[in-house]
Short mmCIF file of C-alpha atoms in Angstrom, two decimals:
data_model
loop_
_atom_site.label_atom_id
_atom_site.label_comp_id
_atom_site.label_asym_id
_atom_site.label_seq_id
_atom_site.Cartn_x
_atom_site.Cartn_y
_atom_site.Cartn_z
CA ASP A 1 53.99 11.81 9.84
CA ALA A 2 52.35 9.11 11.91
CA GLY A 3 49.60 10.25 14.10
CA VAL A 4 49.01 9.52 17.78
CA ILE A 5 49.12 5.72 18.22
CA GLN A 6 47.02 4.07 21.15
CA SER A 7 46.93 0.46 22.11
CA PRO A 8 44.93 -1.76 22.48
CA ARG A 9 42.06 -0.40 20.57
CA HIS A 10 39.74 -2.61 22.68
CA GLU A 11 39.99 -4.14 26.06
CA VAL A 12 37.53 -6.32 27.95
CA THR A 13 38.35 -7.37 31.24
CA GLU A 14 36.89 -8.45 34.63
CA MET A 15 36.42 -6.15 37.58
CA GLY A 16 39.57 -6.22 39.76
CA GLN A 17 42.01 -6.71 36.99
CA GLU A 18 44.77 -4.27 36.25
CA VAL A 19 44.52 -2.30 33.04
CA THR A 20 47.16 -0.71 31.08
CA LEU A 21 46.60 1.68 28.12
CA ARG A 22 49.46 2.93 26.07
CA CYS A 23 50.31 5.79 23.90
CA LYS A 24 52.70 7.01 21.42
CA PRO A 25 52.50 10.84 20.68
CA ILE A 26 53.46 12.58 17.53
CA SER A 27 57.26 12.93 17.39
CA GLY A 28 58.23 16.58 18.39
CA HIS A 29 55.15 17.21 20.36
CA ASP A 30 55.91 18.05 23.96
CA TYR A 31 52.39 18.08 25.50
CA LEU A 32 50.57 14.84 26.10
CA PHE A 33 46.99 14.50 27.39
CA TRP A 34 44.84 11.75 28.63
CA TYR A 35 41.12 11.92 28.25
CA ARG A 36 38.20 9.85 29.02
CA GLN A 37 34.81 9.87 27.17
CA THR A 38 31.51 8.72 27.96
CA MET A 39 27.97 9.58 27.03
CA MET A 40 27.05 10.95 30.33
CA ARG A 41 29.99 13.02 31.02
CA GLY A 42 31.48 13.88 27.62
CA LEU A 43 35.28 14.37 27.11
CA GLU A 44 37.09 14.82 30.46
CA LEU A 45 40.72 15.59 30.82
CA LEU A 46 42.34 13.21 33.27
CA ILE A 47 46.04 14.36 33.26
CA TYR A 48 48.52 16.07 31.04
CA PHE A 49 52.22 16.11 30.73
CA ASN A 50 54.63 18.82 29.46
CA ASN A 51 58.18 17.46 28.34
CA ASN A 52 57.34 14.13 30.22
CA VAL A 53 56.45 15.94 33.51
CA PRO A 54 53.00 15.60 34.91
CA ILE A 55 51.61 19.10 35.13
CA ASP A 56 47.83 18.68 36.13
CA ASP A 57 46.44 15.44 37.45
CA SER A 58 43.30 16.97 39.09
CA GLY A 59 40.94 15.14 36.60
CA MET A 60 42.35 11.74 37.67
CA PRO A 61 39.23 10.11 39.42
CA GLU A 62 40.80 8.37 42.34
CA ASP A 63 43.94 6.65 43.29
CA ARG A 64 43.25 3.71 41.42
CA PHE A 65 44.30 5.64 38.11
CA SER A 66 47.95 6.32 37.52
CA ALA A 67 49.83 7.71 34.61
CA LYS A 68 53.43 7.80 33.55
CA MET A 69 55.44 9.27 30.71
CA PRO A 70 59.07 7.71 30.96
CA ASN A 71 60.14 9.28 27.76
CA ALA A 72 59.02 11.73 25.09
CA SER A 73 57.61 8.88 22.89
CA PHE A 74 55.70 6.77 25.35
CA SER A 75 52.97 7.08 28.10
CA THR A 76 50.78 4.78 29.91
CA LEU A 77 47.53 5.14 31.90
CA LYS A 78 46.95 2.34 34.40
CA ILE A 79 44.01 1.40 36.23
CA GLN A 80 44.28 -0.97 39.23
CA PRO A 81 42.01 -2.50 40.33
CA SER A 82 39.42 -1.75 37.53
CA GLU A 83 35.73 -1.28 38.26
CA PRO A 84 32.66 -1.40 35.87
CA ARG A 85 32.31 2.36 36.19
CA ASP A 86 35.75 2.74 34.54
CA SER A 87 34.05 1.50 31.36
CA ALA A 88 34.61 4.24 28.78
CA VAL A 89 36.72 5.31 25.66
CA TYR A 90 40.11 6.46 26.68
CA PHE A 91 41.93 9.12 24.31
CA CYS A 92 45.52 10.12 24.26
CA ALA A 93 46.22 13.43 22.50
CA SER A 94 49.46 15.41 21.88
CA SER A 95 50.33 18.92 20.87
CA ARG A 96 53.13 21.31 20.26
CA THR A 97 53.99 24.08 22.76
CA GLY A 98 52.42 27.46 21.94
CA ALA A 99 49.17 29.31 21.91
CA TYR A 100 46.31 28.03 19.75
CA GLN A 101 48.03 24.76 18.96
CA PRO A 102 45.59 21.96 17.99
CA GLN A 103 45.55 18.71 19.82
CA HIS A 104 45.98 15.58 17.79
CA PHE A 105 44.01 12.67 19.13
CA GLY A 106 44.53 8.89 18.85
CA ASP A 107 41.66 6.64 17.89
CA GLY A 108 41.10 5.83 21.51
CA THR A 109 40.85 2.63 23.63
CA ARG A 110 37.31 1.23 24.20
CA LEU A 111 37.59 -0.29 27.69
CA SER A 112 34.90 -2.56 29.07
CA ILE A 113 35.07 -3.73 32.64
CA LEU A 114 32.67 -6.64 33.35
CA THR B 1 32.38 21.87 36.62
CA GLN B 2 31.04 22.17 33.06
CA LEU B 3 32.38 25.50 31.87
CA LEU B 4 31.29 25.20 28.19
CA GLU B 5 27.54 24.65 27.37
CA GLN B 6 26.77 23.32 23.89
CA SER B 7 23.32 23.40 22.28
CA PRO B 8 21.62 21.60 21.03
CA GLN B 9 22.88 18.24 22.31
CA PHE B 10 21.25 16.34 19.51
CA LEU B 11 20.31 17.56 15.93
CA SER B 12 18.65 15.50 13.22
CA ILE B 13 18.08 17.05 9.78
CA GLN B 14 17.51 16.47 6.11
CA GLU B 15 20.23 17.06 3.65
CA GLY B 16 20.30 20.47 2.19
CA GLU B 17 18.99 22.05 5.58
CA ASN B 18 21.02 24.67 7.43
CA LEU B 19 21.83 24.49 10.98
CA THR B 20 23.72 26.30 13.82
CA VAL B 21 25.33 24.83 16.86
CA TYR B 22 26.04 27.15 19.93
CA CYS B 23 28.92 27.06 22.47
CA ASN B 24 28.33 29.27 25.57
CA SER B 25 30.36 30.00 28.67
CA SER B 26 30.33 32.66 31.55
CA SER B 27 34.14 32.77 31.26
CA VAL B 28 36.38 34.47 28.86
CA PHE B 29 38.56 32.26 26.76
CA SER B 30 41.86 33.24 24.86
CA SER B 31 40.73 31.09 22.00
CA LEU B 32 38.19 28.56 20.92
CA GLN B 33 38.57 25.29 18.92
CA TRP B 34 36.03 23.23 17.16
CA TYR B 35 36.47 19.48 16.63
CA ARG B 36 34.54 16.87 14.75
CA GLN B 37 34.63 13.38 15.81
CA GLU B 38 33.33 10.23 13.86
CA PRO B 39 32.49 6.98 15.43
CA GLY B 40 35.56 4.84 16.30
CA GLU B 41 37.92 7.79 15.90
CA GLY B 42 39.36 10.63 17.89
CA PRO B 43 38.22 14.30 17.64
CA VAL B 44 39.82 16.08 14.70
CA LEU B 45 40.51 19.88 14.56
CA LEU B 46 38.25 22.06 12.34
CA VAL B 47 39.21 25.58 13.12
CA THR B 48 40.69 27.74 15.88
CA VAL B 49 39.26 31.23 16.51
CA VAL B 50 41.28 33.72 18.64
CA THR B 51 39.94 37.25 18.28
CA GLY B 52 36.62 38.56 19.47
CA GLY B 53 34.11 38.90 16.76
CA GLU B 54 36.36 36.75 14.37
CA VAL B 55 34.48 34.79 11.61
CA LYS B 56 36.12 32.02 9.68
CA LYS B 57 34.79 29.94 6.93
CA LEU B 58 35.69 26.45 5.88
CA LYS B 59 33.63 25.54 2.78
CA ARG B 60 30.17 25.29 3.93
CA LEU B 61 31.05 25.85 7.61
CA THR B 62 31.14 29.24 9.22
CA PHE B 63 32.58 29.66 12.65
CA GLN B 64 32.14 32.94 14.90
CA PHE B 65 33.70 34.01 18.10
CA GLY B 66 31.76 36.23 20.29
CA ASP B 67 32.90 39.74 20.80
CA ALA B 68 33.43 39.13 24.37
CA ARG B 69 35.18 35.82 23.74
CA LYS B 70 32.67 33.86 25.86
CA ASP B 71 30.74 32.15 23.08
CA SER B 72 31.08 30.75 19.64
CA SER B 73 28.78 29.32 17.01
CA LEU B 74 29.13 26.89 14.04
CA HIS B 75 26.92 27.31 11.11
CA ILE B 76 26.46 24.76 8.43
CA THR B 77 24.94 25.58 5.01
CA ALA B 78 23.17 22.96 2.94
CA ALA B 79 24.21 19.96 5.17
CA GLN B 80 25.19 16.79 3.66
CA PRO B 81 25.25 13.20 5.11
CA GLY B 82 28.99 13.44 5.20
CA ASP B 83 28.77 16.13 7.98
CA THR B 84 27.30 13.54 10.38
CA GLY B 85 29.28 13.43 13.49
CA LEU B 86 29.92 14.71 16.88
CA TYR B 87 30.96 18.46 16.97
CA LEU B 88 32.87 19.48 20.01
CA CYS B 89 33.95 23.12 21.17
CA ALA B 90 36.87 23.61 23.37
CA GLY B 91 38.18 26.64 25.07
CA ALA B 92 41.64 27.54 26.16
CA ARG B 93 43.01 30.09 28.61
CA TYR B 94 46.62 31.08 28.29
CA ALA B 95 48.37 32.31 31.42
CA GLY B 96 51.94 31.42 30.15
CA GLY B 97 54.18 28.58 30.99
CA THR B 98 52.94 25.08 31.25
CA SER B 99 49.10 26.23 31.09
CA TYR B 100 49.57 26.32 27.31
CA GLY B 101 47.52 23.61 25.41
CA LYS B 102 45.10 22.74 28.15
CA LEU B 103 41.44 22.62 26.76
CA THR B 104 38.02 22.64 28.33
CA PHE B 105 35.70 20.75 26.11
CA GLY B 106 31.90 21.13 25.80
CA GLN B 107 29.49 18.10 25.99
CA GLY B 108 29.21 18.04 22.14
CA THR B 109 26.46 18.06 19.52
CA ILE B 110 25.48 14.98 17.81
CA LEU B 111 24.50 15.79 14.26
CA THR B 112 22.72 13.42 11.98
CA VAL B 113 21.98 14.35 8.32
CA HIS B 114 19.55 12.16 6.40
CA PRO B 115 19.81 11.72 2.78
#
């Protein structure tokens, strides 16, 4: 089976621009997670979905961040407007329902805001 | 709020040495997972421990879950350069329903094994 697929792998853009990160979870997984990883703060959960419905968005830093999951095979994380402090590696992960299920991570999007 | 404290943050050792990484919390977790992350990739699951006092072995890696389910350790015997990477512990609390699956990650331990 294909793993979690994220695009783009790298994104460099100027401050103020809109950024859209994309994720295709593993087929059959009903949980989808968006994380942000930095050296200072480690791996932080931003938001997660269950069966395409957002369950917990308490980790979203501010209103500039939004996430959608229009169907079971696609999710987006959007930043508008972007700021230099948003520079980080953003990961998408998916898992099945059930206790002790592992999360399967994509290879991440390295985002640089100039 | 950082609920899982990992130590040490950095570990640099020679090939063949043994090492232990610790993951501590003041909270009880239903289960604890260990992940390994290599540069340019996402974390990959190594093991899940679910019972207090549980010990799991994966070749040269030994994982232990504390009796009170608040802490865990990862011990590597005779480390090899291929063990180099970021090691992350992650705890989960299951309250039923949609809380399933949410993990709290530690800050990670960066391990470098020199040939």
